[in-house]
Amino acid sequence: MTTETAQDINAMLGGIDIPDHVRDEVVVILDFGSQYVQLIARRVREAGVFSVLVPPNIPVEALRRIRPRGIIFSGGPASVYSDEAPHCDPAILKLGVPVLGICYGMQLGCRVLGAGILPAEHREYGRAALKIKTPGGLLDHVPDSTTVWMSHGDQVHQLGDDFQVLASTDTCPVAAVRHVSEPFYGVQFHPEVTHTPHGTDILANFLNRICGCEGRWRMMDYVESVQRKVREQVGDRQVICGLSGGVDSSVVAALLGGALGERLTCVFVDNGLLRKGERAMVESTFRGHFKVDLRVVDAAGEFLGDLKGIDDPQEKRRRIGHRFIEVFRREAESIPHAKFLAQGTLYPDVIESGFGYSGTAANIKLHHNVGGLPEQLGFELIEPLRSLFKDEVRKMGEVLGLPEAIVWRHPFPGPGLAVRVLGEVEEEKLRILRDCDEILLEEIVAGSLYRRTSQVFAVLLPVKSVGVMGDGRTYEHVVAIRAVETQDFMTADWARIPYDVLATISSRIINEVRGVNRVVYDISSKPPATIEWE
């Protein structure tokens, strides 16, 4: 493959780089609007096969040049007969490349190949009992009767002699199907969700048995590939990385530090809104272990000055963002020969921003720490994580040798504790919140709950309550504890922390943190609530 061809394909995929060692083993997923489409892509990668998401109107010529081993049509909320329903080029089904249609994708593929689609008598949503009619192939190693997760209003019917029914349920006669002459397979259920226990077996059968994939997608190989390409791109020039201490920016710093050595300078801005010990952890990790050129900017006074008298959440965010750009730009201008800015854009950022086929992805979401800086300073961007999902970034962090405390760290908002101190931000309130948050996380870790929860933090409420300590009456702060479980942070449920752990957290906070006499637990889910309080 020529360099020009590789660049063209990269552009067709919204700037996503297909690693060299898996370029001949890629699965393309056409996104027809499924809420699970990113989960499909992740499941394919978990099976060792590199996957990319594309819009359904991808030209068939683009697919020919990508040369995928397999194609997956995702589900979607539309009816195939709707005027607004997304469709694809029917020629895709004539490429000779195996296609797996899921839910809407199955209906669309079957319709293109001559089957009929009708509304089901009853919309099916939830678990259903699947009965295998034709074992082997796509359904190899799947029990004769198993549970699957359904979510559909239409059904395939009038198959004719060109199709073979593989499985059915009591309410869906054609729950799995294959075309007898074209390499098209369809399932009316969702194999990608955990509610379908043998879904990973079905996907593995499609990838391995039908597409012939060997499963060569490995993070160690990818790390070496990215580092090599970064060295070629940068040459002898300098790269700046905005290091926040979160997972994404830490992995970028470790990855580029290993690739570039002294040609990388990391800038960590201490805005005075960090958690307890955060600055020390970043310095010890990146100066001590990774030997990175780290510049720590103490700008707490500037940020807290901007926040004085401000209690509106959006205004707090706006002022923090504006000040960050100013501080970061000032520091960046003092770094000689700085040409590139590295940031932790992830694959979901690219997907959610939307992309076409004009050559570059459109409106890619910028990392909160460096938004606007590439344009203002004339930097070229380096985004080494833009092909990865969050779980893959964590795997990369482990491969690079980052400490577990960073690799598995819960998300932390860009504005820091400013949006967890409700109302005006003051030094004393920050002190109280830091002490409460430290106790909370200590007990969550001690209870082996940190990896079982997605985000846990304390919030200082803008109210005080009456209490009794010793023989005296108190009138002090109220702290809320927030703990959630989620897979994608688009929806979340409150975590069922054991009562004895909550009791210990409450007792320690009230007894050890001066200024707090009441602790409450937030049991609201998202939606309707958000994860953060501001």
CSV table of C-alpha atoms in Angstrom, one decimal, residues 54-464:
chain,number,residue,atom,x,y,z
A,54,VAL,CA,-18.2,4.8,9.9
A,55,PRO,CA,-21.4,6.5,8.8
A,56,PRO,CA,-23.8,4.4,6.8
A,57,ASN,CA,-23.4,6.4,3.6
A,58,ILE,CA,-19.7,5.5,3.3
A,59,PRO,CA,-18.9,5.0,-0.4
A,60,VAL,CA,-18.5,1.4,-1.5
A,61,GLU,CA,-15.2,2.4,-3.1
A,62,ALA,CA,-13.9,3.5,0.2
A,63,LEU,CA,-14.7,0.1,1.6
A,64,ARG,CA,-12.9,-1.5,-1.3
A,65,ARG,CA,-9.8,0.5,-0.5
A,66,ILE,CA,-10.0,-0.3,3.2
A,67,ARG,CA,-10.3,-4.0,2.4
A,68,PRO,CA,-12.1,-5.0,5.6
A,69,ARG,CA,-12.2,-8.6,6.7
A,70,GLY,CA,-15.8,-8.1,7.8
A,71,ILE,CA,-18.6,-5.5,8.0
A,72,ILE,CA,-21.2,-5.1,10.7
A,73,PHE,CA,-24.4,-3.2,10.3
A,74,SER,CA,-25.5,-1.8,13.7
A,75,GLY,CA,-28.9,-1.6,15.1
A,76,GLY,CA,-30.9,1.7,15.0
A,77,PRO,CA,-34.2,3.2,16.2
A,78,ALA,CA,-35.8,3.6,12.7
A,79,SER,CA,-38.0,1.4,10.6
A,80,VAL,CA,-36.5,0.4,7.2
A,81,TYR,CA,-39.5,1.8,5.5
A,82,SER,CA,-39.4,5.2,7.0
A,83,ASP,CA,-38.4,8.1,4.7
A,84,GLU,CA,-35.9,9.3,7.2
A,85,ALA,CA,-34.4,5.8,7.8
A,86,PRO,CA,-30.6,5.6,7.2
A,87,HIS,CA,-29.5,3.3,4.4
A,88,CYS,CA,-26.3,2.2,2.8
A,89,ASP,CA,-25.1,1.4,-0.7
A,90,PRO,CA,-26.7,-2.0,-1.6
A,91,ALA,CA,-23.4,-2.8,-3.5
A,92,ILE,CA,-21.8,-3.3,0.0
A,93,LEU,CA,-23.6,-6.7,0.1
A,94,LYS,CA,-22.0,-7.7,-3.2
A,95,LEU,CA,-18.4,-7.1,-2.1
A,96,GLY,CA,-17.9,-10.7,-1.1
A,97,VAL,CA,-17.0,-9.5,2.4
A,98,PRO,CA,-18.9,-11.2,5.3
A,99,VAL,CA,-21.6,-8.9,6.8
A,100,LEU,CA,-23.3,-9.3,10.1
A,101,GLY,CA,-26.5,-7.3,10.5
A,102,ILE,CA,-27.7,-6.6,14.1
A,103,CYS,CA,-31.4,-5.7,14.7
A,104,TYR,CA,-32.1,-2.9,12.2
A,105,GLY,CA,-29.0,-3.9,10.4
A,106,MET,CA,-30.4,-7.4,9.9
A,107,GLN,CA,-33.7,-6.0,8.6
A,108,LEU,CA,-31.9,-3.7,6.2
A,109,GLY,CA,-29.6,-6.4,4.9
A,110,CYS,CA,-32.5,-8.9,4.5
A,111,ARG,CA,-34.6,-6.3,2.7
A,112,VAL,CA,-31.8,-5.4,0.2
A,113,LEU,CA,-31.4,-9.2,-0.5
A,114,GLY,CA,-35.1,-9.7,-1.2
A,115,ALA,CA,-36.8,-10.5,2.1
A,116,GLY,CA,-39.9,-8.7,3.5
A,117,ILE,CA,-40.1,-6.6,6.7
A,118,LEU,CA,-43.3,-6.1,8.6
A,119,PRO,CA,-44.2,-4.5,12.0
A,120,ALA,CA,-44.3,-7.1,14.7
A,121,GLU,CA,-47.6,-7.8,16.4
A,122,HIS,CA,-46.0,-6.7,19.7
A,123,ARG,CA,-42.9,-4.6,20.0
A,124,GLU,CA,-40.3,-6.8,21.7
A,125,TYR,CA,-38.0,-5.3,24.3
A,126,GLY,CA,-36.0,-7.2,26.9
A,127,ARG,CA,-34.9,-10.8,27.5
A,128,ALA,CA,-36.2,-13.5,25.2
A,129,ALA,CA,-35.6,-17.3,25.0
A,130,LEU,CA,-33.7,-18.1,21.8
A,131,LYS,CA,-34.1,-21.6,20.2
A,132,ILE,CA,-31.3,-22.8,17.8
A,133,LYS,CA,-32.7,-24.3,14.6
A,134,THR,CA,-29.4,-24.6,12.7
A,135,PRO,CA,-26.4,-25.1,14.9
A,136,GLY,CA,-22.8,-24.4,14.0
A,137,GLY,CA,-21.4,-21.6,12.0
A,138,LEU,CA,-22.5,-18.2,13.5
A,139,LEU,CA,-24.1,-20.1,16.4
A,140,ASP,CA,-21.3,-22.6,17.1
A,141,HIS,CA,-20.9,-23.3,20.8
A,142,VAL,CA,-24.2,-21.6,21.6
A,143,PRO,CA,-26.6,-23.8,23.6
A,144,ASP,CA,-29.8,-25.0,21.9
A,145,SER,CA,-31.8,-22.7,24.2
A,146,THR,CA,-30.3,-19.5,25.5
A,147,THR,CA,-31.3,-16.0,26.6
A,148,VAL,CA,-30.9,-13.0,24.3
A,149,TRP,CA,-31.7,-9.3,24.5
A,150,MET,CA,-34.3,-8.0,22.1
A,151,SER,CA,-35.2,-4.4,21.1
A,152,HIS,CA,-37.3,-4.1,17.9
A,153,GLY,CA,-40.6,-3.2,16.5
A,154,ASP,CA,-40.3,-4.7,13.0
A,155,GLN,CA,-39.5,-8.3,12.0
A,156,VAL,CA,-38.2,-10.1,8.9
A,157,HIS,CA,-40.6,-12.4,7.1
A,158,GLN,CA,-41.2,-13.9,3.6
A,159,LEU,CA,-37.6,-15.1,3.3
A,160,GLY,CA,-38.0,-17.4,0.4
A,161,ASP,CA,-35.4,-20.0,-0.7
A,162,ASP,CA,-32.4,-17.5,-0.5
A,163,PHE,CA,-32.3,-17.5,3.3
A,164,GLN,CA,-31.9,-20.1,6.0
A,165,VAL,CA,-33.4,-19.5,9.5
A,166,LEU,CA,-30.8,-20.2,12.2
A,167,ALA,CA,-32.8,-19.4,15.3
A,168,SER,CA,-36.1,-18.1,16.6
A,169,THR,CA,-38.0,-17.1,19.7
A,170,ASP,CA,-41.7,-17.6,20.6
A,171,THR,CA,-42.6,-14.1,19.2
A,172,CYS,CA,-39.9,-13.8,16.5
A,173,PRO,CA,-39.8,-16.6,13.9
A,174,VAL,CA,-36.6,-15.2,12.3
A,175,ALA,CA,-34.3,-14.3,15.2
A,176,ALA,CA,-31.1,-15.3,13.3
A,177,VAL,CA,-30.6,-15.9,9.6
A,178,ARG,CA,-28.1,-16.3,6.9
A,179,HIS,CA,-28.2,-15.9,3.1
A,180,VAL,CA,-27.4,-19.0,1.2
A,181,SER,CA,-25.3,-17.5,-1.6
A,182,GLU,CA,-24.1,-14.1,-0.2
A,183,PRO,CA,-22.0,-14.0,3.0
A,184,PHE,CA,-24.7,-12.1,4.9
A,185,TYR,CA,-25.7,-13.1,8.5
A,186,GLY,CA,-28.3,-11.4,10.7
A,187,VAL,CA,-29.4,-11.5,14.3
A,188,GLN,CA,-32.6,-9.7,15.5
A,189,PHE,CA,-31.2,-9.5,19.0
A,190,HIS,CA,-28.2,-7.6,20.5
A,191,PRO,CA,-25.1,-9.9,20.9
A,192,GLU,CA,-23.0,-7.0,22.2
A,193,VAL,CA,-24.8,-6.4,25.5
A,194,THR,CA,-24.1,-8.4,28.6
A,195,HIS,CA,-27.8,-9.4,28.8
A,196,THR,CA,-27.1,-11.8,25.9
A,197,PRO,CA,-24.8,-14.3,27.8
A,198,HIS,CA,-23.4,-16.0,24.6
A,199,GLY,CA,-23.2,-12.8,22.6
A,200,THR,CA,-19.4,-12.8,22.7
A,201,ASP,CA,-19.4,-16.3,21.3
A,202,ILE,CA,-21.6,-15.3,18.4
A,203,LEU,CA,-19.4,-12.3,17.7
A,204,ALA,CA,-16.3,-14.5,18.0
A,205,ASN,CA,-17.8,-16.9,15.5
A,206,PHE,CA,-18.4,-14.2,13.0
A,207,LEU,CA,-14.9,-12.7,13.4
A,208,ASN,CA,-12.9,-15.9,13.5
A,209,ARG,CA,-14.9,-18.6,11.7
A,210,ILE,CA,-16.7,-16.5,9.1
A,211,CYS,CA,-14.3,-13.6,8.5
A,212,GLY,CA,-11.1,-15.6,9.2
A,213,CYS,CA,-9.6,-13.1,11.6
A,214,GLU,CA,-6.7,-14.3,13.7
A,215,GLY,CA,-7.1,-11.6,16.4
A,216,ARG,CA,-3.8,-9.7,16.1
A,217,TRP,CA,-4.8,-6.4,17.8
A,218,ARG,CA,-2.5,-6.1,20.7
A,219,MET,CA,-1.7,-3.0,22.8
A,220,MET,CA,2.0,-3.6,23.0
A,221,ASP,CA,2.3,-3.6,19.2
A,222,TYR,CA,0.2,-0.5,19.0
A,223,VAL,CA,2.3,1.4,21.5
A,224,GLU,CA,5.4,0.7,19.5
A,225,SER,CA,3.7,1.7,16.3
A,226,VAL,CA,2.4,5.0,17.7
A,227,GLN,CA,5.8,5.9,19.2
A,228,ARG,CA,7.5,5.2,15.9
A,229,LYS,CA,5.1,7.5,14.0
A,230,VAL,CA,5.3,10.3,16.6
A,231,ARG,CA,9.1,10.3,16.2
A,232,GLU,CA,8.8,10.5,12.5
A,233,GLN,CA,6.3,13.4,12.8
A,234,VAL,CA,8.1,15.4,15.4
A,235,GLY,CA,11.7,15.1,14.1
A,236,ASP,CA,14.0,17.3,16.2
A,237,ARG,CA,11.3,19.7,17.3
A,238,GLN,CA,9.6,20.1,20.7
A,239,VAL,CA,6.2,18.8,21.9
A,240,ILE,CA,4.2,20.3,24.8
A,241,CYS,CA,1.7,18.2,26.7
A,242,GLY,CA,-0.9,19.6,29.1
A,243,LEU,CA,-0.7,17.2,32.0
A,244,SER,CA,-3.7,17.2,34.3
A,245,GLY,CA,-3.0,14.1,36.3
A,246,GLY,CA,-6.0,12.3,34.8
A,247,VAL,CA,-5.8,9.0,33.0
A,248,ASP,CA,-5.8,10.3,29.4
A,249,SER,CA,-3.2,13.1,29.8
A,250,SER,CA,-1.0,10.8,32.0
A,251,VAL,CA,-1.0,8.1,29.3
A,252,VAL,CA,-0.2,10.6,26.6
A,253,ALA,CA,2.7,11.9,28.7
A,254,ALA,CA,4.1,8.4,29.4
A,255,LEU,CA,3.7,7.4,25.8
A,256,LEU,CA,5.4,10.4,24.3
A,257,GLY,CA,8.0,10.5,27.0
A,258,GLY,CA,9.1,7.0,26.0
A,259,ALA,CA,9.1,8.1,22.3
A,260,LEU,CA,10.7,11.5,22.5
A,261,GLY,CA,12.7,11.8,25.7
A,262,GLU,CA,13.9,15.4,26.1
A,263,ARG,CA,11.8,16.6,23.1
A,264,LEU,CA,8.7,16.4,25.4
A,265,THR,CA,7.9,19.1,27.9
A,266,CYS,CA,4.8,18.5,30.2
A,267,VAL,CA,3.1,21.5,31.7
A,268,PHE,CA,1.1,20.9,34.9
A,269,VAL,CA,-1.0,23.9,36.1
A,270,ASP,CA,-1.7,23.9,39.8
A,271,ASN,CA,-5.0,26.0,39.8
A,272,GLY,CA,-5.5,25.6,43.6
A,273,LEU,CA,-8.6,23.5,42.9
A,274,LEU,CA,-6.9,20.1,43.0
A,275,ARG,CA,-7.5,17.1,45.3
A,276,LYS,CA,-5.3,16.6,48.3
A,277,GLY,CA,-1.8,15.3,47.3
A,278,GLU,CA,-2.5,15.5,43.6
A,279,ARG,CA,0.4,17.8,42.7
A,280,ALA,CA,2.8,15.7,44.6
A,281,MET,CA,1.6,12.5,42.9
A,282,VAL,CA,2.1,14.0,39.4
A,283,GLU,CA,5.5,15.2,40.3
A,284,SER,CA,6.7,12.0,41.8
A,285,THR,CA,5.3,9.9,38.9
A,286,PHE,CA,6.6,11.9,36.0
A,287,ARG,CA,9.8,13.5,37.4
A,288,GLY,CA,10.7,10.5,39.5
A,289,HIS,CA,9.7,7.4,37.6
A,290,PHE,CA,9.4,8.6,33.9
A,291,LYS,CA,12.1,11.3,34.0
A,292,VAL,CA,9.9,13.7,32.0
A,293,ASP,CA,10.7,17.4,31.7
A,294,LEU,CA,7.8,18.6,33.9
A,295,ARG,CA,7.0,22.2,34.5
A,296,VAL,CA,4.7,22.9,37.4
A,297,VAL,CA,3.0,26.3,37.3
A,298,ASP,CA,1.7,27.6,40.6
A,299,ALA,CA,-1.3,29.7,39.6
A,300,ALA,CA,-3.6,29.1,42.5
A,301,GLY,CA,-3.7,32.8,43.4
A,302,GLU,CA,-4.8,33.8,39.9
A,303,PHE,CA,-7.6,31.2,39.7
A,304,LEU,CA,-9.0,31.8,43.2
A,305,GLY,CA,-8.8,35.6,42.5
A,306,ASP,CA,-11.0,35.1,39.4
A,307,LEU,CA,-13.5,33.1,41.4
A,308,LYS,CA,-13.9,35.5,44.3
A,309,GLY,CA,-17.6,36.4,44.8
A,310,ILE,CA,-18.7,34.1,42.0
A,311,ASP,CA,-21.4,31.4,42.7
A,312,ASP,CA,-22.9,30.7,39.3
A,313,PRO,CA,-21.6,27.3,38.0
A,314,GLN,CA,-21.3,28.3,34.4
A,315,GLU,CA,-19.5,31.5,35.2
A,316,LYS,CA,-17.1,29.6,37.4
A,317,ARG,CA,-16.3,27.2,34.5
A,318,ARG,CA,-15.9,30.1,32.0
A,319,ARG,CA,-13.5,31.9,34.3
A,320,ILE,CA,-11.4,28.8,35.0
A,321,GLY,CA,-11.2,27.9,31.3
A,322,HIS,CA,-10.2,31.4,30.3
A,323,ARG,CA,-7.5,31.6,33.0
A,324,PHE,CA,-6.2,28.2,32.1
A,325,ILE,CA,-5.6,29.2,28.5
A,326,GLU,CA,-3.9,32.4,29.6
A,327,VAL,CA,-1.6,30.6,32.1
A,328,PHE,CA,-0.8,27.7,29.7
A,329,ARG,CA,-0.1,30.0,26.8
A,330,ARG,CA,2.3,32.1,28.9
A,331,GLU,CA,4.2,29.0,29.9
A,332,ALA,CA,4.2,27.5,26.4
A,333,GLU,CA,5.7,30.7,24.9
A,334,SER,CA,8.7,30.2,27.2
A,335,ILE,CA,9.5,26.7,25.8
A,336,PRO,CA,12.0,27.0,22.9
A,337,HIS,CA,11.2,25.3,19.5
A,338,ALA,CA,7.8,24.2,20.7
A,339,LYS,CA,5.9,23.2,17.5
A,340,PHE,CA,3.4,20.5,18.6
A,341,LEU,CA,0.7,20.3,21.3
A,342,ALA,CA,-0.3,16.8,22.5
A,343,GLN,CA,-3.7,16.1,23.9
A,344,GLY,CA,-5.8,13.1,24.9
A,345,THR,CA,-8.6,13.1,22.4
A,346,LEU,CA,-10.2,9.6,22.5
A,347,TYR,CA,-12.2,7.7,19.8
A,348,PRO,CA,-15.6,8.5,21.4
A,349,ASP,CA,-14.7,12.2,21.1
A,350,VAL,CA,-14.2,11.7,17.4
A,351,ILE,CA,-17.4,9.7,17.0
A,352,GLU,CA,-19.6,12.1,18.9
A,353,SER,CA,-18.2,15.0,17.0
A,354,GLY,CA,-19.3,13.5,13.6
A,355,PHE,CA,-17.1,13.1,10.6
A,356,GLY,CA,-17.4,13.0,6.8
A,357,TYR,CA,-15.3,12.2,3.8
A,358,SER,CA,-13.8,15.6,3.0
A,359,GLY,CA,-10.5,14.6,4.5
A,360,THR,CA,-10.6,15.5,8.2
A,361,ALA,CA,-12.9,14.9,11.2
A,362,ALA,CA,-15.2,17.9,11.9
A,363,ASN,CA,-15.6,19.7,15.2
A,364,ILE,CA,-13.5,17.3,17.3
A,365,LYS,CA,-14.1,17.9,20.9
A,366,LEU,CA,-11.0,19.5,22.5
A,367,HIS,CA,-9.6,18.4,25.8
A,368,HIS,CA,-10.9,20.7,28.5
A,369,ASN,CA,-7.4,21.7,29.6
A,370,VAL,CA,-6.1,23.0,26.2
A,371,GLY,CA,-9.3,24.0,24.3
A,372,GLY,CA,-8.4,26.8,21.8
A,373,LEU,CA,-4.7,26.7,22.3
A,374,PRO,CA,-3.7,25.0,19.1
A,375,GLU,CA,-5.3,27.8,17.1
A,376,GLN,CA,-4.0,30.6,19.3
A,377,LEU,CA,-0.4,29.5,19.4
A,378,GLY,CA,-0.1,28.0,16.0
A,379,PHE,CA,0.6,24.5,17.3
A,380,GLU,CA,0.2,21.3,15.3
A,381,LEU,CA,-1.9,18.7,17.2
A,382,ILE,CA,-0.6,15.3,18.2
A,383,GLU,CA,-3.5,13.0,19.4
A,384,PRO,CA,-2.0,9.6,19.9
A,385,LEU,CA,-5.1,8.2,21.7
A,386,ARG,CA,-7.7,9.2,19.1
A,387,SER,CA,-8.1,5.6,17.9
A,388,LEU,CA,-8.8,4.2,21.4
A,389,PHE,CA,-11.7,3.7,23.7
A,390,LYS,CA,-11.3,4.5,27.4
A,391,ASP,CA,-10.7,0.9,28.5
A,392,GLU,CA,-8.0,0.6,25.8
A,393,VAL,CA,-6.3,3.8,27.2
A,394,ARG,CA,-6.2,2.1,30.6
A,395,LYS,CA,-4.6,-1.0,29.0
A,396,MET,CA,-2.0,1.3,27.3
A,397,GLY,CA,-1.3,2.8,30.7
A,398,GLU,CA,-0.6,-0.6,32.2
A,399,VAL,CA,1.7,-1.5,29.3
A,400,LEU,CA,3.6,1.7,29.8
A,401,GLY,CA,4.1,1.0,33.5
A,402,LEU,CA,1.9,3.8,34.9
A,403,PRO,CA,0.9,3.3,38.6
A,404,GLU,CA,-2.4,1.6,39.2
A,405,ALA,CA,-3.6,4.7,41.1
A,406,ILE,CA,-3.4,6.7,37.8
A,407,VAL,CA,-4.5,4.0,35.3
A,408,TRP,CA,-7.7,3.3,37.2
A,409,ARG,CA,-8.3,6.7,38.5
A,410,HIS,CA,-11.9,8.0,38.5
A,411,PRO,CA,-12.8,11.0,36.3
A,412,PHE,CA,-12.1,14.4,37.7
A,413,PRO,CA,-13.8,17.5,36.2
A,414,GLY,CA,-11.6,20.1,34.4
A,415,PRO,CA,-12.7,22.9,36.8
A,416,GLY,CA,-11.6,20.7,39.7
A,417,LEU,CA,-13.1,21.2,43.1
A,418,ALA,CA,-14.7,24.5,42.1
A,419,VAL,CA,-17.7,22.6,40.8
A,420,ARG,CA,-17.8,20.5,44.0
A,421,VAL,CA,-17.9,23.5,46.3
A,422,LEU,CA,-21.4,24.7,45.6
A,423,GLY,CA,-21.6,28.4,45.7
A,424,GLU,CA,-18.6,30.7,46.1
A,425,VAL,CA,-15.2,29.1,46.2
A,426,GLU,CA,-13.1,30.0,49.3
A,427,GLU,CA,-9.9,28.6,50.7
A,428,GLU,CA,-11.5,27.3,53.9
A,429,LYS,CA,-14.2,25.5,51.9
A,430,LEU,CA,-11.6,23.9,49.7
A,431,ARG,CA,-9.7,22.7,52.8
A,432,ILE,CA,-12.8,21.1,54.2
A,433,LEU,CA,-13.7,19.4,50.9
A,434,ARG,CA,-10.2,18.1,50.3
A,435,ASP,CA,-10.1,16.5,53.8
A,436,CYS,CA,-13.6,14.9,53.3
A,437,ASP,CA,-12.7,13.6,49.8
A,438,GLU,CA,-9.5,12.0,51.1
A,439,ILE,CA,-11.3,10.1,53.9
A,440,LEU,CA,-14.0,9.1,51.4
A,441,LEU,CA,-11.5,7.6,48.9
A,442,GLU,CA,-9.5,5.9,51.6
A,443,GLU,CA,-12.6,4.0,52.8
A,444,ILE,CA,-13.7,3.2,49.3
A,445,VAL,CA,-10.3,1.7,48.5
A,446,ALA,CA,-10.2,-0.1,51.9
A,447,GLY,CA,-13.5,-1.7,51.1
A,448,SER,CA,-12.3,-2.9,47.7
A,449,LEU,CA,-15.0,-0.7,46.1
A,450,TYR,CA,-12.9,1.7,43.9
A,451,ARG,CA,-12.7,-0.6,40.8
A,452,ARG,CA,-16.3,-1.6,41.3
A,453,THR,CA,-17.5,2.0,41.2
A,454,SER,CA,-17.1,4.5,38.2
A,455,GLN,CA,-16.9,7.7,40.1
A,456,VAL,CA,-16.9,8.6,43.8
A,457,PHE,CA,-16.5,12.1,45.3
A,458,ALA,CA,-17.6,14.5,48.0
A,459,VAL,CA,-19.6,17.7,47.5
A,460,LEU,CA,-19.7,20.6,49.9
A,461,LEU,CA,-23.2,22.0,50.0
A,462,PRO,CA,-24.0,25.7,50.4
A,463,VAL,CA,-26.1,25.1,53.6
A,464,LYS,CA,-25.3,24.6,57.2
